[in-house]
mmCIF file of C-alpha atoms in Angstrom:
data_model
loop_
_atom_site.group_PDB
_atom_site.id
_atom_site.type_symbol
_atom_site.label_atom_id
_atom_site.label_comp_id
_atom_site.label_asym_id
_atom_site.label_seq_id
_atom_site.Cartn_x
_atom_site.Cartn_y
_atom_site.Cartn_z
ATOM 1 C CA UNK A 1 -2.938 5.696 -20.103
ATOM 2 C CA UNK A 2 -0.132 5.920 -17.829
ATOM 3 C CA UNK A 3 -0.890 4.819 -13.997
ATOM 4 C CA UNK A 4 -0.592 7.766 -12.091
ATOM 5 C CA UNK A 5 0.383 6.511 -8.861
ATOM 6 C CA UNK A 6 2.675 4.005 -7.455
ATOM 7 C CA UNK A 7 3.408 2.826 -3.694
ATOM 8 C CA UNK A 8 5.712 5.012 -1.641
ATOM 9 C CA UNK A 9 7.064 3.513 1.474
ATOM 10 C CA UNK A 10 7.633 6.573 3.586
ATOM 11 C CA UNK A 11 9.500 5.034 6.496
ATOM 12 C CA UNK A 12 11.790 3.376 3.794
ATOM 13 C CA UNK A 13 12.367 6.757 2.266
ATOM 14 C CA UNK A 14 13.190 8.548 5.572
ATOM 15 C CA UNK A 15 15.789 5.878 6.558
ATOM 16 C CA UNK A 16 17.293 6.036 3.037
ATOM 17 C CA UNK A 17 17.896 9.526 3.009
ATOM 18 C CA UNK A 18 18.881 10.323 6.674
ATOM 19 C CA UNK A 19 22.218 11.584 5.603
ATOM 20 C CA UNK A 20 21.060 13.941 2.624
ATOM 21 C CA UNK A 21 20.314 17.608 3.025
ATOM 22 C CA UNK A 22 17.058 18.961 2.306
ATOM 23 C CA UNK A 23 18.036 19.981 -1.052
ATOM 24 C CA UNK A 24 19.423 16.494 -2.132
ATOM 25 C CA UNK A 25 16.110 15.126 -1.105
ATOM 26 C CA UNK A 26 14.016 17.258 -2.905
ATOM 27 C CA UNK A 27 16.175 16.452 -6.191
ATOM 28 C CA UNK A 28 16.061 12.851 -5.291
ATOM 29 C CA UNK A 29 12.171 12.724 -4.964
ATOM 30 C CA UNK A 30 11.831 14.639 -8.450
ATOM 31 C CA UNK A 31 14.124 11.957 -10.156
ATOM 32 C CA UNK A 32 11.883 9.271 -8.612
ATOM 33 C CA UNK A 33 8.558 10.853 -9.906
ATOM 34 C CA UNK A 34 10.164 11.461 -13.200
ATOM 35 C CA UNK A 35 11.553 7.814 -13.627
ATOM 36 C CA UNK A 36 7.850 6.479 -12.523
ATOM 37 C CA UNK A 37 6.390 8.714 -15.666
ATOM 38 C CA UNK A 38 9.207 7.881 -18.077
ATOM 39 C CA UNK A 39 10.411 4.281 -17.201
ATOM 40 C CA UNK A 40 13.900 5.353 -17.037
ATOM 41 C CA UNK A 41 16.194 8.322 -16.804
ATOM 42 C CA UNK A 42 18.962 9.897 -19.026
ATOM 43 C CA UNK A 43 22.133 11.484 -17.975
ATOM 44 C CA UNK A 44 20.794 14.892 -19.392
ATOM 45 C CA UNK A 45 17.814 14.270 -16.995
ATOM 46 C CA UNK A 46 20.216 13.488 -14.063
ATOM 47 C CA UNK A 47 22.116 16.445 -14.383
ATOM 48 C CA UNK A 48 19.394 18.635 -15.427
ATOM 49 C CA UNK A 49 17.728 18.012 -12.051
ATOM 50 C CA UNK A 50 21.072 17.749 -9.968
ATOM 51 C CA UNK A 51 22.735 20.659 -11.781
ATOM 52 C CA UNK A 52 26.134 18.829 -11.094
ATOM 53 C CA UNK A 53 27.378 15.199 -10.124
ATOM 54 C CA UNK A 54 26.078 14.583 -6.644
ATOM 55 C CA UNK A 55 27.377 10.985 -5.454
ATOM 56 C CA UNK A 56 24.686 10.679 -2.688
ATOM 57 C CA UNK A 57 21.839 11.065 -5.298
ATOM 58 C CA UNK A 58 23.678 9.240 -8.082
ATOM 59 C CA UNK A 59 24.470 6.258 -5.819
ATOM 60 C CA UNK A 60 20.629 5.529 -5.495
ATOM 61 C CA UNK A 61 20.190 4.719 -9.221
ATOM 62 C CA UNK A 62 21.714 1.941 -11.397
ATOM 63 C CA UNK A 63 22.562 1.986 -15.161
ATOM 64 C CA UNK A 64 21.337 -0.387 -17.903
ATOM 65 C CA UNK A 65 23.013 -1.782 -20.768
ATOM 66 C CA UNK A 66 21.906 1.268 -22.536
ATOM 67 C CA UNK A 67 23.179 3.758 -20.272
ATOM 68 C CA UNK A 68 19.777 4.916 -18.839
ATOM 69 C CA UNK A 69 19.522 5.407 -14.992
ATOM 70 C CA UNK A 70 16.938 3.726 -12.647
ATOM 71 C CA UNK A 71 16.285 3.388 -9.032
ATOM 72 C CA UNK A 72 15.737 -0.394 -8.741
ATOM 73 C CA UNK A 73 13.025 -0.009 -5.825
ATOM 74 C CA UNK A 74 11.050 2.295 -7.826
ATOM 75 C CA UNK A 75 11.272 -0.055 -10.937
ATOM 76 C CA UNK A 76 10.202 -2.974 -8.805
ATOM 77 C CA UNK A 77 7.204 -1.057 -6.988
ATOM 78 C CA UNK A 78 6.183 0.196 -10.691
ATOM 79 C CA UNK A 79 6.263 -3.239 -11.997
ATOM 80 C CA UNK A 80 4.317 -4.650 -9.189
ATOM 81 C CA UNK A 81 1.651 -2.008 -9.357
ATOM 82 C CA UNK A 82 1.154 -2.792 -13.114
ATOM 83 C CA UNK A 83 0.864 -6.473 -12.511
ATOM 84 C CA UNK A 84 -1.701 -5.835 -9.856
ATOM 85 C CA UNK A 85 -3.657 -3.702 -12.002
ATOM 86 C CA UNK A 86 -3.669 -5.941 -14.769
ATOM 87 C CA UNK A 87 -4.555 -8.931 -12.790
ATOM 88 C CA UNK A 88 -7.729 -6.912 -11.406
ATOM 89 C CA UNK A 89 -8.439 -5.927 -14.839
ATOM 90 C CA UNK A 90 -8.641 -9.570 -15.724
ATOM 91 C CA UNK A 91 -10.818 -10.422 -12.878
ATOM 92 C CA UNK A 92 -13.175 -7.954 -13.757
ATOM 93 C CA UNK A 93 -13.455 -9.359 -17.127
ATOM 94 C CA UNK A 94 -14.244 -12.768 -15.860
ATOM 95 C CA UNK A 95 -16.857 -11.327 -13.300
ATOM 96 C CA UNK A 96 -18.917 -8.764 -15.096
ATOM 97 C CA UNK A 97 -21.743 -9.011 -12.715
ATOM 98 C CA UNK A 98 -19.504 -7.837 -10.006
ATOM 99 C CA UNK A 99 -18.376 -5.010 -12.019
ATOM 100 C CA UNK A 100 -21.782 -3.400 -12.061
ATOM 101 C CA UNK A 101 -22.109 -3.730 -8.272
ATOM 102 C CA UNK A 102 -18.712 -2.188 -7.733
ATOM 103 C CA UNK A 103 -19.686 0.738 -10.112
ATOM 104 C CA UNK A 104 -22.855 1.499 -7.844
ATOM 105 C CA UNK A 105 -21.194 1.356 -4.685
ATOM 106 C CA UNK A 106 -18.343 3.747 -5.649
ATOM 107 C CA UNK A 107 -20.408 5.935 -7.944
ATOM 108 C CA UNK A 108 -20.278 8.909 -5.302
ATOM 109 C CA UNK A 109 -16.608 8.788 -5.104
ATOM 110 C CA UNK A 110 -15.888 9.383 -8.859
ATOM 111 C CA UNK A 111 -13.399 12.174 -9.532
ATOM 112 C CA UNK A 112 -12.892 11.316 -13.051
ATOM 113 C CA UNK A 113 -14.440 8.847 -15.704
ATOM 114 C CA UNK A 114 -12.049 5.729 -14.804
ATOM 115 C CA UNK A 115 -14.181 4.178 -11.848
ATOM 116 C CA UNK A 116 -11.861 0.994 -11.934
ATOM 117 C CA UNK A 117 -8.862 3.249 -11.224
ATOM 118 C CA UNK A 118 -10.393 4.570 -7.961
ATOM 119 C CA UNK A 119 -11.521 1.078 -6.806
ATOM 120 C CA UNK A 120 -8.115 -0.158 -7.344
ATOM 121 C CA UNK A 121 -6.215 2.647 -5.747
ATOM 122 C CA UNK A 122 -8.812 2.589 -2.586
ATOM 123 C CA UNK A 123 -8.179 -1.121 -1.869
ATOM 124 C CA UNK A 124 -4.394 -0.850 -2.587
ATOM 125 C CA UNK A 125 -4.400 2.278 -0.056
ATOM 126 C CA UNK A 126 -6.246 0.387 2.533
ATOM 127 C CA UNK A 127 -4.004 -2.596 2.160
ATOM 128 C CA UNK A 128 -1.010 -0.296 2.971
ATOM 129 C CA UNK A 129 -3.143 1.172 5.756
ATOM 130 C CA UNK A 130 -3.531 -2.157 7.632
ATOM 131 C CA UNK A 131 -0.390 -3.699 6.786
ATOM 132 C CA UNK A 132 1.729 -1.416 8.904
ATOM 133 C CA UNK A 133 -0.066 -2.888 12.221
ATOM 134 C CA UNK A 134 1.332 -6.443 11.190
ATOM 135 C CA UNK A 135 4.958 -7.230 12.318
ATOM 136 C CA UNK A 136 7.220 -7.659 9.073
ATOM 137 C CA UNK A 137 7.251 -11.623 9.433
ATOM 138 C CA UNK A 138 3.604 -11.472 9.236
ATOM 139 C CA UNK A 139 3.332 -9.520 6.285
ATOM 140 C CA UNK A 140 2.905 -10.990 2.855
ATOM 141 C CA UNK A 141 6.115 -12.268 1.170
ATOM 142 C CA UNK A 142 4.891 -13.318 -2.309
ATOM 143 C CA UNK A 143 2.541 -11.897 -4.743
ATOM 144 C CA UNK A 144 -0.004 -14.403 -4.349
ATOM 145 C CA UNK A 145 -0.242 -13.766 -0.427
ATOM 146 C CA UNK A 146 -0.481 -10.264 -1.193
ATOM 147 C CA UNK A 147 -3.398 -10.770 -3.561
ATOM 148 C CA UNK A 148 -5.188 -12.787 -1.067
ATOM 149 C CA UNK A 149 -4.992 -10.034 1.460
ATOM 150 C CA UNK A 150 -6.177 -7.486 -1.129
ATOM 151 C CA UNK A 151 -9.085 -10.002 -2.169
ATOM 152 C CA UNK A 152 -10.274 -10.097 1.386
ATOM 153 C CA UNK A 153 -10.238 -6.408 1.857
ATOM 154 C CA UNK A 154 -12.095 -5.886 -1.471
ATOM 155 C CA UNK A 155 -14.572 -8.145 -0.393
ATOM 156 C CA UNK A 156 -15.067 -6.376 3.113
ATOM 157 C CA UNK A 157 -15.896 -3.187 1.328
ATOM 158 C CA UNK A 158 -17.738 -4.470 -1.813
ATOM 159 C CA UNK A 159 -19.789 -7.438 -0.371
ATOM 160 C CA UNK A 160 -19.829 -6.848 3.441
ATOM 161 C CA UNK A 161 -20.116 -2.915 2.936
ATOM 162 C CA UNK A 162 -17.762 -1.806 5.374
ATOM 163 C CA UNK A 163 -15.864 1.678 4.578
ATOM 164 C CA UNK A 164 -12.209 1.490 4.209
ATOM 165 C CA UNK A 165 -11.821 3.748 7.410
ATOM 166 C CA UNK A 166 -13.835 1.469 9.397
ATOM 167 C CA UNK A 167 -11.779 -1.594 8.377
ATOM 168 C CA UNK A 168 -8.484 -0.016 8.930
ATOM 169 C CA UNK A 169 -9.577 1.299 12.519
ATOM 170 C CA UNK A 170 -11.015 -2.384 13.482
ATOM 171 C CA UNK A 171 -7.574 -4.011 12.415
ATOM 172 C CA UNK A 172 -5.848 -1.280 14.318
ATOM 173 C CA UNK A 173 -7.712 -1.852 17.385
ATOM 174 C CA UNK A 174 -7.620 -5.434 17.283
ATOM 175 C CA UNK A 175 -3.825 -5.841 16.762
ATOM 176 C CA UNK A 176 -3.386 -3.405 19.792
ATOM 177 C CA UNK A 177 -5.230 -5.822 22.008
ATOM 178 C CA UNK A 178 -3.199 -7.947 24.307
ATOM 179 C CA UNK A 179 -5.128 -11.086 23.399
ATOM 180 C CA UNK A 180 -5.845 -10.604 19.842
ATOM 181 C CA UNK A 181 -2.528 -9.562 18.761
ATOM 182 C CA UNK A 182 -1.124 -13.273 19.586
ATOM 183 C CA UNK A 183 -4.232 -14.682 17.510
ATOM 184 C CA UNK A 184 -4.957 -12.202 14.822
ATOM 185 C CA UNK A 185 -2.081 -12.805 12.617
ATOM 186 C CA UNK A 186 -3.300 -12.263 9.088
ATOM 187 C CA UNK A 187 -6.024 -10.031 7.343
ATOM 188 C CA UNK A 188 -7.526 -13.119 6.127
ATOM 189 C CA UNK A 189 -8.900 -14.021 9.402
ATOM 190 C CA UNK A 190 -11.192 -11.021 9.071
ATOM 191 C CA UNK A 191 -13.786 -12.960 7.129
ATOM 192 C CA UNK A 192 -13.359 -16.288 8.629
ATOM 193 C CA UNK A 193 -16.034 -17.458 11.147
ATOM 194 C CA UNK A 194 -15.516 -18.495 14.697
ATOM 195 C CA UNK A 195 -17.296 -21.729 16.009
ATOM 196 C CA UNK A 196 -20.507 -19.978 16.538
ATOM 197 C CA UNK A 197 -20.509 -18.986 12.844
ATOM 198 C CA UNK A 198 -19.724 -15.182 13.359
ATOM 199 C CA UNK A 199 -17.106 -13.617 11.098
ATOM 200 C CA UNK A 200 -14.077 -12.332 13.103
ATOM 201 C CA UNK A 201 -14.653 -8.938 11.767
ATOM 202 C CA UNK A 202 -17.863 -8.746 13.649
ATOM 203 C CA UNK A 203 -16.251 -10.365 16.738
ATOM 204 C CA UNK A 204 -13.695 -7.672 16.830
ATOM 205 C CA UNK A 205 -16.243 -4.933 16.363
ATOM 206 C CA UNK A 206 -17.964 -6.115 19.514
ATOM 207 C CA UNK A 207 -14.848 -6.328 21.320
ATOM 208 C CA UNK A 208 -13.908 -2.731 20.685
ATOM 209 C CA UNK A 209 -17.644 -1.521 21.405
ATOM 210 C CA UNK A 210 -17.950 1.996 21.814
ATOM 211 C CA UNK A 211 -14.613 2.888 20.049
ATOM 212 C CA UNK A 212 -15.523 1.839 16.442
ATOM 213 C CA UNK A 213 -16.343 5.531 15.518
ATOM 214 C CA UNK A 214 -12.785 6.388 15.309
ATOM 215 C CA UNK A 215 -11.742 6.732 11.716
ATOM 216 C CA UNK A 216 -8.416 5.775 10.445
ATOM 217 C CA UNK A 217 -5.091 5.432 11.997
ATOM 218 C CA UNK A 218 -3.368 8.245 14.229
ATOM 219 C CA UNK A 219 -0.351 9.578 12.191
ATOM 220 C CA UNK A 220 1.671 10.062 15.267
ATOM 221 C CA UNK A 221 0.883 6.340 16.464
ATOM 222 C CA UNK A 222 1.896 4.989 13.040
ATOM 223 C CA UNK A 223 5.101 7.018 13.409
ATOM 224 C CA UNK A 224 5.965 5.437 16.444
ATOM 225 C CA UNK A 225 4.996 2.287 15.470
ATOM 226 C CA UNK A 226 7.490 2.483 12.348
ATOM 227 C CA UNK A 227 10.217 4.075 14.251
ATOM 228 C CA UNK A 228 10.263 1.167 16.962
ATOM 229 C CA UNK A 229 10.519 -1.556 14.114
ATOM 230 C CA UNK A 230 13.446 0.472 12.719
ATOM 231 C CA UNK A 231 15.226 1.072 16.297
ATOM 232 C CA UNK A 232 14.718 4.706 16.323
ATOM 233 C CA UNK A 233 14.362 6.231 19.696
ATOM 234 C CA UNK A 234 11.797 9.221 19.874
#
């Protein structure tokens, strides 16, 4: 079954298409989606969408030895996504008892028969939702590091029973705190315990107190955060 999703970095897309017209952006995003579904693009695909040669759009794609077009970033993200899904599939095979628990926890969220796909997408979305609150140099640099972050988030949901929205909100508020911003430098800290044996996630909850009811991250705050990292004044 073809994976229906891929990570889409909105800030990178906006930055990379600043000089394009709305029409060019529309054609470009359609080509990216088509590449994700097909794996590559033919010259006919490119011309059918673009109608005529457009240097700004064509410059976003490379050609392989067979003459097929592909966007390098889309190819990379698709491959990373496929490797992650395969690793999760192997983990579930080795831990069949966990599979039963996961199914029970997410049964109400099923929108189709592929429960594992929903779980993968949920944790992957949560990862992307919290990653933005960490400076670029603090984010995972390797697949192993990213897997460790994903594993921590998965355990917070699957074992500790927290909702993705609550986790994202706690991370957001802790990273905005003047003290913890200097001491909370990795998602891995959330399940570690302090000297009193209290998990840091609980420490952050107590610090935030009555503000934990806020769900998710405010889109406008996220936009300002990303814009500041790109050096864009708003």
